[in-house]
Short mmCIF file of C-alpha atoms (C1' of nucleotides) in Angstrom, two decimals:
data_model
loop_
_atom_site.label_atom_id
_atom_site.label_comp_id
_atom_site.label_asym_id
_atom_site.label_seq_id
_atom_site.Cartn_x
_atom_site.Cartn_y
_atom_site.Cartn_z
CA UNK A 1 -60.17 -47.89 -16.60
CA UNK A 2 -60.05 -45.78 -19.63
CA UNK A 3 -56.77 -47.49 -21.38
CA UNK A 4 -53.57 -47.18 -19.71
CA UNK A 5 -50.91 -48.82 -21.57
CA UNK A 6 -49.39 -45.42 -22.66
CA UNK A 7 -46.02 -46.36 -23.12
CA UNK A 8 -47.46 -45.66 -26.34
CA UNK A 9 -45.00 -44.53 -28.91
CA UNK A 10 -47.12 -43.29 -31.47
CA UNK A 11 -47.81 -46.10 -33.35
CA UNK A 12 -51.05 -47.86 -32.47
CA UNK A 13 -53.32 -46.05 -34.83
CA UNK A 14 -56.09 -48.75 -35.50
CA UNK A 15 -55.78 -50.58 -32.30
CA UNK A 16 -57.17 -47.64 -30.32
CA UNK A 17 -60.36 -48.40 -32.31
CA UNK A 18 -60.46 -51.93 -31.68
CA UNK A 19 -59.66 -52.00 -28.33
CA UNK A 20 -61.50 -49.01 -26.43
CA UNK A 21 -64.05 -50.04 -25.77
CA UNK A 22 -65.78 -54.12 -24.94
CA UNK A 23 -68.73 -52.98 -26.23
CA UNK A 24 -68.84 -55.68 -29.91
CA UNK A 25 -69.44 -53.76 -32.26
CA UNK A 26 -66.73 -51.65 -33.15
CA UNK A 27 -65.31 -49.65 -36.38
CA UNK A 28 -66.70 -46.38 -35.92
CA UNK A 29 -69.02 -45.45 -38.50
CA UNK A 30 -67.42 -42.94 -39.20
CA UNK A 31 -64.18 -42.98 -38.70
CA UNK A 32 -63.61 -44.71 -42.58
CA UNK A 33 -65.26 -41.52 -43.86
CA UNK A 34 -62.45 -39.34 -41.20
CA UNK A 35 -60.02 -41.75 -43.15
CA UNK A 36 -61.36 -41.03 -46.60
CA UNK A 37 -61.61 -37.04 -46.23
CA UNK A 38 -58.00 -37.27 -44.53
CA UNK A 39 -57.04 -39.14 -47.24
CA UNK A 40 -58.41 -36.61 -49.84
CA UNK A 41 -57.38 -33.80 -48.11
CA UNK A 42 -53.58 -35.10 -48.27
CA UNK A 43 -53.59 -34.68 -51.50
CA UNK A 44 -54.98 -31.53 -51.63
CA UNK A 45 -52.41 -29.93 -49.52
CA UNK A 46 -51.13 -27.58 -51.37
CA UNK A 47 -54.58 -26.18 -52.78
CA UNK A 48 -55.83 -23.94 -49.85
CA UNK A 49 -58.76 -26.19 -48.81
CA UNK A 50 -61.67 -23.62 -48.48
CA UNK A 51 -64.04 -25.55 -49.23
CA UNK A 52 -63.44 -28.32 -46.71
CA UNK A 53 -64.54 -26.42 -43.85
CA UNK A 54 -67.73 -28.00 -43.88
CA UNK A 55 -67.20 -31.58 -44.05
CA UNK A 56 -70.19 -33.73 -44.09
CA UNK A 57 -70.76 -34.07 -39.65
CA UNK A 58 -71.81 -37.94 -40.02
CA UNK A 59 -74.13 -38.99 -38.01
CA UNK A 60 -72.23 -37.14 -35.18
CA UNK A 61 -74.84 -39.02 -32.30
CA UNK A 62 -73.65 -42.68 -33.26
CA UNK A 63 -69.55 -41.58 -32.25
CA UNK A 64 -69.19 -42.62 -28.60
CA UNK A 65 -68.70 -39.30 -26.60
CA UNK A 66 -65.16 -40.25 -25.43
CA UNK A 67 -63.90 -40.60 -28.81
CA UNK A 68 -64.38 -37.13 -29.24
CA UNK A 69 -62.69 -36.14 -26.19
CA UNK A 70 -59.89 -33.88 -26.69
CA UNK A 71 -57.46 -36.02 -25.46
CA UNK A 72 -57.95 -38.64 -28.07
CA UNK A 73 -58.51 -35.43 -30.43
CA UNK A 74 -55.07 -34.34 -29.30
CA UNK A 75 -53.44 -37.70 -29.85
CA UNK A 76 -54.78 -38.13 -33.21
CA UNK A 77 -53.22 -34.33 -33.95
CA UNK A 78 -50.40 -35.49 -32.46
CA UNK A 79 -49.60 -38.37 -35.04
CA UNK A 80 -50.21 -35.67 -37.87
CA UNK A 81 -47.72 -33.16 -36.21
CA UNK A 82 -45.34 -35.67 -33.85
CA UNK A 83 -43.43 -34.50 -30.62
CA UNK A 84 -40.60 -35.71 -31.97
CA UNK A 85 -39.02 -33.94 -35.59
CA UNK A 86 -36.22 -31.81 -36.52
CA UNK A 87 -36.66 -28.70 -37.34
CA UNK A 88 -40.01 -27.39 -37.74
CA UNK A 89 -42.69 -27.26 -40.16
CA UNK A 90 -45.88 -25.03 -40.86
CA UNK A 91 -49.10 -26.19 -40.06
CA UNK A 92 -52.50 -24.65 -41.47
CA UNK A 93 -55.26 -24.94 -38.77
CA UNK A 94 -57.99 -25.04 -40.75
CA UNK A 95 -56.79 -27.69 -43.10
CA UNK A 96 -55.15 -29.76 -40.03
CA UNK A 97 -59.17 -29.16 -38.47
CA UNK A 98 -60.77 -30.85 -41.65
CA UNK A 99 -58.01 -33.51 -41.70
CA UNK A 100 -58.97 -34.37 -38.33
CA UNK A 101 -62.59 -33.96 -38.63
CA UNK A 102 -63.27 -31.33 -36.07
CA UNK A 103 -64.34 -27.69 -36.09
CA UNK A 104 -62.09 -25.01 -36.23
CA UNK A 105 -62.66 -24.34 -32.84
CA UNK A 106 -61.38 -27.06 -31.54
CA UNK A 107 -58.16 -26.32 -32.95
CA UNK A 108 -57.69 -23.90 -30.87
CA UNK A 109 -58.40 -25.73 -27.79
CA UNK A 110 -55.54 -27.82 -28.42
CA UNK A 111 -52.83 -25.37 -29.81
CA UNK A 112 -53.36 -22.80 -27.69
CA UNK A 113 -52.15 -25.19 -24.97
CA UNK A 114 -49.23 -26.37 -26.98
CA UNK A 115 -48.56 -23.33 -27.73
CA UNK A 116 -48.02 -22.50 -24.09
CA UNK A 117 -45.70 -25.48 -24.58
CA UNK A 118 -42.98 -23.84 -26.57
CA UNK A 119 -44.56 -26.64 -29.33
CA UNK A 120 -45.37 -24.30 -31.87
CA UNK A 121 -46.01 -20.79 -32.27
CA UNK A 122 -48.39 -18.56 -34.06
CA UNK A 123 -46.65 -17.80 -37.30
CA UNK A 124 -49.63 -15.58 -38.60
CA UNK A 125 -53.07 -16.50 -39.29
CA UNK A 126 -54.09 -19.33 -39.65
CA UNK A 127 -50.71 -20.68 -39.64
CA UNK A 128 -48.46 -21.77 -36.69
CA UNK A 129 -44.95 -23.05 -37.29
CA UNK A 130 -44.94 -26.85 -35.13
CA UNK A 131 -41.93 -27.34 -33.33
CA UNK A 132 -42.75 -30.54 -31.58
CA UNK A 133 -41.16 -31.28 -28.52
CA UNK A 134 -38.11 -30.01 -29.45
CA UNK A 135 -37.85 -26.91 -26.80
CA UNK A 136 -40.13 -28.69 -24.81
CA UNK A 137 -37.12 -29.79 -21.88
CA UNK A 138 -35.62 -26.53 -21.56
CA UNK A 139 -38.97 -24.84 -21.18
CA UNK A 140 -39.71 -27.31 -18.67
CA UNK A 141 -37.01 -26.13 -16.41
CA UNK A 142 -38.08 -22.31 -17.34
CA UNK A 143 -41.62 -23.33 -16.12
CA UNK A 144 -40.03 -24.62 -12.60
CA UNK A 145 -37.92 -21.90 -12.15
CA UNK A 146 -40.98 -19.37 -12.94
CA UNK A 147 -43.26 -21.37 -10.82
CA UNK A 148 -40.90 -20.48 -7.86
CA UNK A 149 -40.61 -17.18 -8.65
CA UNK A 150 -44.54 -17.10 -8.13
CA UNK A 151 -44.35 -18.83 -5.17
CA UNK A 152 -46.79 -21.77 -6.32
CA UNK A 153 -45.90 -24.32 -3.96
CA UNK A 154 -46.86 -21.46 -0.86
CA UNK A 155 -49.85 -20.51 -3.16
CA UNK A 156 -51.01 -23.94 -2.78
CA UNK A 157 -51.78 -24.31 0.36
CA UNK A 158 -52.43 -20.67 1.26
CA UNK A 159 -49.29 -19.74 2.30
CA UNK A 160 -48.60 -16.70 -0.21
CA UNK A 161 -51.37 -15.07 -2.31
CA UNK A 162 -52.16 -16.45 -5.74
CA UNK A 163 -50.30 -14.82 -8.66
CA UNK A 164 -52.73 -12.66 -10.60
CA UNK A 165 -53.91 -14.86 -13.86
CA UNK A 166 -53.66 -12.17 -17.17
CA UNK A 167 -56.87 -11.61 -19.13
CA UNK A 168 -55.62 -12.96 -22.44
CA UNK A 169 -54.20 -16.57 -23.48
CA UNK A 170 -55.78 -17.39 -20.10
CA UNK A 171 -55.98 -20.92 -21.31
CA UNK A 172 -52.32 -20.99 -22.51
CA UNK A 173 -51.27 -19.36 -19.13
CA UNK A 174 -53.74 -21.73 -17.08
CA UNK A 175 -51.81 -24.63 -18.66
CA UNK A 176 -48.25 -23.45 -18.26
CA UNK A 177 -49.39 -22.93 -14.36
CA UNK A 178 -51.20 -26.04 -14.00
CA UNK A 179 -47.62 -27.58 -14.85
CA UNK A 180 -45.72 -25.46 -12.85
CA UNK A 181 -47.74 -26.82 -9.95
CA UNK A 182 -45.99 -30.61 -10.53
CA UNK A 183 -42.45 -28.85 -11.21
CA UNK A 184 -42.48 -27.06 -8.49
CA UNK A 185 -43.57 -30.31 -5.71
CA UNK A 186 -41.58 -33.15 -5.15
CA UNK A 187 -41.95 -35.51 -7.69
CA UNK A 188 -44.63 -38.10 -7.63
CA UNK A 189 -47.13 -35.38 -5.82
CA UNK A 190 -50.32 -36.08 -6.53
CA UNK A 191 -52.96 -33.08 -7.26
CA UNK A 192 -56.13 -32.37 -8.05
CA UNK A 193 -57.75 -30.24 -10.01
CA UNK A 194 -59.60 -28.44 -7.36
CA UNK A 195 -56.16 -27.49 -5.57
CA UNK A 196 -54.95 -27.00 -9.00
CA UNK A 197 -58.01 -23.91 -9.13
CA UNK A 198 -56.86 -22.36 -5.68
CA UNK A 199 -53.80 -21.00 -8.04
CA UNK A 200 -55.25 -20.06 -10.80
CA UNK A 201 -57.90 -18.19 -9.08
CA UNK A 202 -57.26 -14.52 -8.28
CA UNK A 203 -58.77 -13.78 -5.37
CA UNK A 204 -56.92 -10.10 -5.01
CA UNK A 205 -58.67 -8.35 -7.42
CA UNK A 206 -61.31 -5.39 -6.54
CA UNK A 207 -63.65 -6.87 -8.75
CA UNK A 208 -62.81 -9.86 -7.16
CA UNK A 209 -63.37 -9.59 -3.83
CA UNK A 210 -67.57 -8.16 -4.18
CA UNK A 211 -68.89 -11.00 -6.20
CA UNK A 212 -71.73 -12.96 -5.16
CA UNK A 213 -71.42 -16.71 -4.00
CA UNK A 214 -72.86 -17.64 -7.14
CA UNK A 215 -70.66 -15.54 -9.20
CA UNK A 216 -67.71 -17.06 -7.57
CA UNK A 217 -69.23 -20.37 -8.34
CA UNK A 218 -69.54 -20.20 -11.63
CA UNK A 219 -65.82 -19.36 -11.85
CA UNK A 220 -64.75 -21.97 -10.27
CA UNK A 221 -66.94 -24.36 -12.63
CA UNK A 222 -65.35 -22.75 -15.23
CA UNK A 223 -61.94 -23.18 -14.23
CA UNK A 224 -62.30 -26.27 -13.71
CA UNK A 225 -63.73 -26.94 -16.94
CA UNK A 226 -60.72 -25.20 -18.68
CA UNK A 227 -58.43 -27.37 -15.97
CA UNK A 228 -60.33 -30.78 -17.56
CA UNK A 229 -59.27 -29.45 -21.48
CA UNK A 230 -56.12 -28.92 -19.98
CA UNK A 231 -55.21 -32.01 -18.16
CA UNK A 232 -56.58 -33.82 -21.56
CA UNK A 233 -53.90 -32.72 -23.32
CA UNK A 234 -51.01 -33.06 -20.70
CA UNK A 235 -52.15 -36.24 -20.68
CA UNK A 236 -52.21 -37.01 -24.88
CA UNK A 237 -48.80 -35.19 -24.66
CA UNK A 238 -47.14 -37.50 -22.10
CA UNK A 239 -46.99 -34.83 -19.91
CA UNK A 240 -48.58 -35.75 -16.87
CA UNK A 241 -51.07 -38.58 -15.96
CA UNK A 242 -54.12 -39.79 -14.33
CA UNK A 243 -54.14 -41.00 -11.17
CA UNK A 244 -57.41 -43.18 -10.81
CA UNK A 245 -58.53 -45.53 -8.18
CA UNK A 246 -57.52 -44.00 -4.82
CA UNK A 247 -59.85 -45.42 -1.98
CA UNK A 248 -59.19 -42.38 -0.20
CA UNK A 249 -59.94 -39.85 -2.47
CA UNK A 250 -62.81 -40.25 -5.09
CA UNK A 251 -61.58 -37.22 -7.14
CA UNK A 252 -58.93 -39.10 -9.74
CA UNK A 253 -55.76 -36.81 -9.06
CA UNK A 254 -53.17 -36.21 -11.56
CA UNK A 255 -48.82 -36.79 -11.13
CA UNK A 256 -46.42 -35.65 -13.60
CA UNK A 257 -45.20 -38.07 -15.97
CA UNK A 258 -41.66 -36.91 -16.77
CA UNK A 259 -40.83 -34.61 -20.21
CA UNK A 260 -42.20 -37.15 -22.31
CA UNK A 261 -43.09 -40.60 -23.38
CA UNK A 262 -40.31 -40.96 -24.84
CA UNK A 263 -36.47 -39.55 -24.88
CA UNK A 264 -34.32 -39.02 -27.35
CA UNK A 265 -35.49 -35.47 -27.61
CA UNK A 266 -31.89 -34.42 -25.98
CA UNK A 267 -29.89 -34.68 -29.14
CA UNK A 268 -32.28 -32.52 -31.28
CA UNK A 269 -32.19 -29.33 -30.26
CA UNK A 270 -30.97 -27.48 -33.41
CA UNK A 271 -31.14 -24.16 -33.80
CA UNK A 272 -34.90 -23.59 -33.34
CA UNK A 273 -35.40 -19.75 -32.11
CA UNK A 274 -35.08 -19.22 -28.58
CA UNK A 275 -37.97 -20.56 -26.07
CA UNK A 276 -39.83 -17.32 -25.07
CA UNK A 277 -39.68 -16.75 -22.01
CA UNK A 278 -42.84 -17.25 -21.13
CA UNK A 279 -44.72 -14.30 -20.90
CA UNK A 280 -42.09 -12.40 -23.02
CA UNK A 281 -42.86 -10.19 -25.74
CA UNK A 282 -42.26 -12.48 -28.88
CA UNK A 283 -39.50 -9.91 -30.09
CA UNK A 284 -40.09 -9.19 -33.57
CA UNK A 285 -41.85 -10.97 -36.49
CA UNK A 286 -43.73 -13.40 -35.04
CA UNK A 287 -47.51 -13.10 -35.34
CA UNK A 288 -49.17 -10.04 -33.51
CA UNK A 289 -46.34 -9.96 -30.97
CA UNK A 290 -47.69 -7.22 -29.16
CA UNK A 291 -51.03 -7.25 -29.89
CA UNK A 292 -53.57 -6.99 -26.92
CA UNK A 293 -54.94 -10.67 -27.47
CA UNK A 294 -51.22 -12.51 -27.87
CA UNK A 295 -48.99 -13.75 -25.47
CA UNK A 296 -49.09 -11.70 -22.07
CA UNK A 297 -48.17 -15.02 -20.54
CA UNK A 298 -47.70 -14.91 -16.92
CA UNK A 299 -45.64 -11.03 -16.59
CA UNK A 300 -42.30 -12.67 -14.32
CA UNK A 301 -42.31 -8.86 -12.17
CA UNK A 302 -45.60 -9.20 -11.26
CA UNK A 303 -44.70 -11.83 -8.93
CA UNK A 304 -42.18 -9.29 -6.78
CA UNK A 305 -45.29 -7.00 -6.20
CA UNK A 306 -46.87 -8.84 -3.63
CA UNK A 307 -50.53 -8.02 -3.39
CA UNK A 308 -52.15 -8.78 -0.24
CA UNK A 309 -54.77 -11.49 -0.44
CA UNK A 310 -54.11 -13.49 3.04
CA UNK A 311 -56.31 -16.39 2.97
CA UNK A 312 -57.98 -16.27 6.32
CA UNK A 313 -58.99 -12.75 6.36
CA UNK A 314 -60.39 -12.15 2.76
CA UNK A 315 -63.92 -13.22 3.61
CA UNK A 316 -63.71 -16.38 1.25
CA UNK A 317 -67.51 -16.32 0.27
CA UNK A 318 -66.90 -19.77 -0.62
CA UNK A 319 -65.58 -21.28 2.50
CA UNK A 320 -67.32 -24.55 1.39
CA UNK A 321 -64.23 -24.72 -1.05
CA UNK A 322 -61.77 -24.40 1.46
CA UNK A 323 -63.38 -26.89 3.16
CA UNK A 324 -63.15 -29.19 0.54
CA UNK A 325 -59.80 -28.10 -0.51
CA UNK A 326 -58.98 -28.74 3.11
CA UNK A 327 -59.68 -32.32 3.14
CA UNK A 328 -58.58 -32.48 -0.15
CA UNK A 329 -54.84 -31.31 1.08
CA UNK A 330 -54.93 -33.54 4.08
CA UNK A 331 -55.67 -36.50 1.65
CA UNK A 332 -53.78 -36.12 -0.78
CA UNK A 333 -50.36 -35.44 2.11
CA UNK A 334 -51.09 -38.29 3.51
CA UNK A 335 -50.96 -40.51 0.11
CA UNK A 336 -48.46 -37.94 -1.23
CA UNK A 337 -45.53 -38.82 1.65
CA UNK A 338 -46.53 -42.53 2.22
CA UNK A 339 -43.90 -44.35 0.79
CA UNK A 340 -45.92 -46.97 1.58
CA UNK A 341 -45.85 -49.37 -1.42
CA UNK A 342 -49.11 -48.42 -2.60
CA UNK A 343 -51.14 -48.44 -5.86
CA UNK A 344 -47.79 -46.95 -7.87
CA UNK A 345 -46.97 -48.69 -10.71
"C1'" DC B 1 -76.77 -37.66 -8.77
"C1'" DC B 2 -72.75 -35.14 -10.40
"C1'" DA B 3 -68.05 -35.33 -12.40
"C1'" DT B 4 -66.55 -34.64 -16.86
"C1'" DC B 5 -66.23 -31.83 -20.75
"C1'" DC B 6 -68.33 -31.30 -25.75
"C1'" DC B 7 -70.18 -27.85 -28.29
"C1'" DG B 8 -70.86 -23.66 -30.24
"C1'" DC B 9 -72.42 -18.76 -29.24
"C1'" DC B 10 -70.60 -14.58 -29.69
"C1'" DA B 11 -67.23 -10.89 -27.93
"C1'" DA B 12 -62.70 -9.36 -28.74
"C1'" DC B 13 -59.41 -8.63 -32.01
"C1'" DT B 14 -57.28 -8.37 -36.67
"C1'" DG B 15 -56.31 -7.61 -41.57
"C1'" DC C 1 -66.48 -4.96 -42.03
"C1'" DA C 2 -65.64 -9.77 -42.82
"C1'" DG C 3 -62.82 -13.04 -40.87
"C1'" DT C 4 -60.07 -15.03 -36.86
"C1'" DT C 5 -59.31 -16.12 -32.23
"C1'" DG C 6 -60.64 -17.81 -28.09
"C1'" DG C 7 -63.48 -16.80 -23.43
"C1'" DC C 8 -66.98 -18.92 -21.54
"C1'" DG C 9 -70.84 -21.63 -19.74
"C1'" DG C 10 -75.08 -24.46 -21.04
"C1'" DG C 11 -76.29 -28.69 -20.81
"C1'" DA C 12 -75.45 -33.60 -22.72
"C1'" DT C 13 -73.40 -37.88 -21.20
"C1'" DG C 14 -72.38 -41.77 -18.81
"C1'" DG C 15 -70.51 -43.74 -14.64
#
DNA sequence: CCATCCCGCCAACTG
DNA sequence: CAGTTGGCGGGATGG
């Protein structure tokens, strides 16, 4: 379901619309009125669009809920700012927000992720310098190399305690994690989202350990959600994909896709400034480098402090996760190491 | 049902 | 203090 021929090189714009869905009619109501404003706002570039904030919100109820969905959101900002340029070029978020027809906020879903990416960074406010996919390889093999030092792929199935998640970016460091996961496994390994949690879920902390069931519940929910944004926009970026359709499993599961859709992202690499290293302190200039709310991306020593949180004996209020997580691993093993020639395209 | 995840409130920061 | 960022979870949606 959903579509799936992404081999998609960025150049369907209008066929997405006409083919989504078999439902007849089909032009979006709105989406001429998305073209117009886009259309005005081109123009207005240059002019510090204030005023634009507050486009009109059409009849918002008629839009189909998945054509809001941040991964079609995504891949519509992604043919405004493309994975694939030289060099780099500055990108207002508010103005890119009315172009696309969202709120602000939703921005910042999607480039606080990419972001995490090494795909642009916060230049100052409101501004962010795009860089595309441009550092996006070498970061890749940062990410691996990171996700070992953290131990993910022990993390994962219990084996070594989860790496404390900061309290800032936690979206930005959720997603760089949530990749690590699929650099750090043999290619082709499937995973979910609810092993993907296990991770990103600190179970060490003091405040951690006395919180009611429910408490814990709703933090899991809530990862999860954030894991859904996530995935969205791994997906929209080429970065991983969905698995759908397993017999076994119900839950779709997710497998890393490569670097991206498309190559050719080798040669570029000019002399764009050097890939932070993750959690490092943006040097100088750039935006707020050390302020409280910016990058504290995943700190690389904490990793060599070991903090004791040994699955079995850390009462696990929710042992009807591990349960399912159980299961879950068993599963997704067995369809992860049969070689069998099975649903892979 | 319940998996998915849009939406926007509002706290945490910043200029 | 007004404006920006972005954590966070209610609850709509549609399979």
């Amino acid at each position: 379901m959903m579509y799936e021929g992404n081999n998609i090189i960025s150049t369907p714009k209008r066929s997405a619309l006409s083919e989504v869905t078999n439902s007849a009619n089909y032009i979006s109501p709105n989406a001429n009125l998305k073209l117009l404003t886009n259309v005005a706002l081109q123009e207005n570039d240059f002019v510090n669009c204030n005023s634009l904030q507050q486009y009109p919100t059409p009849p918002s109820s008629a839009v189909h809920r998945k054509e809001k969905s941040l991964q079609i959101l995504c891949d519509r900002f992604l043919e405004l700012y493309p994975l694939h340029i030289n060099g780099s070029i500055e990108m207002q978020l508010d103005c890119t927000a009315a172009r696309l027809g969202v709120e602000k906020r939703r921005m910042y879903d999607i480039i606080n992720i990419l972001e995490a990416m090494q795909c642009a960074v916060h230049k100052r406010k409101n501004t962010y310098l795009w860089y595309g996919g441009t550092r996006l390889n070498a970061f890749l093999k940062m990410l691996k190399k990171e996700g070992e030092n953290l131990k993910l792929s022990d993390a994962l199935r219990g084996k070594a305690p989860k790496p404390p998640s900061p309290k800032h970016k936690t979206l930005g460091v959720m997603a760089q994690r949530f990749l690590m996961l699929f650099l750090v496994e043999p290619p082709n390994t499937l995973i979910n989202l609810e092993m993907a949690v296990r991770v990103l879920i600190d179970s060490s902390n003091k405040n951690q350990m006395n919180l009611s069931p429910e408490q814990q519940d709703r933090q899991h929910k809530s990862k999860v959600r954030r894991l859904y944004d996530i995935a969205n926009v791994f997906i929209s970026v080429g970065l991983i994909e969905k698995v759908s359709g397993n017999s076994i499993l119900k839950k779709p599961v997710f497998k890393y896709a490569g670097p991206l859709k498309t190559k050719k992202l080798n040669e570029v690499v000019l002399n764009t400034p050097p890939i932070t290293p993750l959690e490092a302190r943006t040097p100088s200039q750039i935006y707020a480098a050390k302020s409280k709310r910016k990058l504290e991306f995943t700190t690389s020593n904490t990793c060599k402090e070991i903090k004791f949180c040994i699955s079995a004996n850390t009462d696990t209020p929710s042992h009807k996760w591990n349960e399912i997580l159980l299961v879950a691993n068993m599963e997704l093993t067995k369809i992860n190491s049969a070689g069998n020639c099975d649903c892979l395209t």
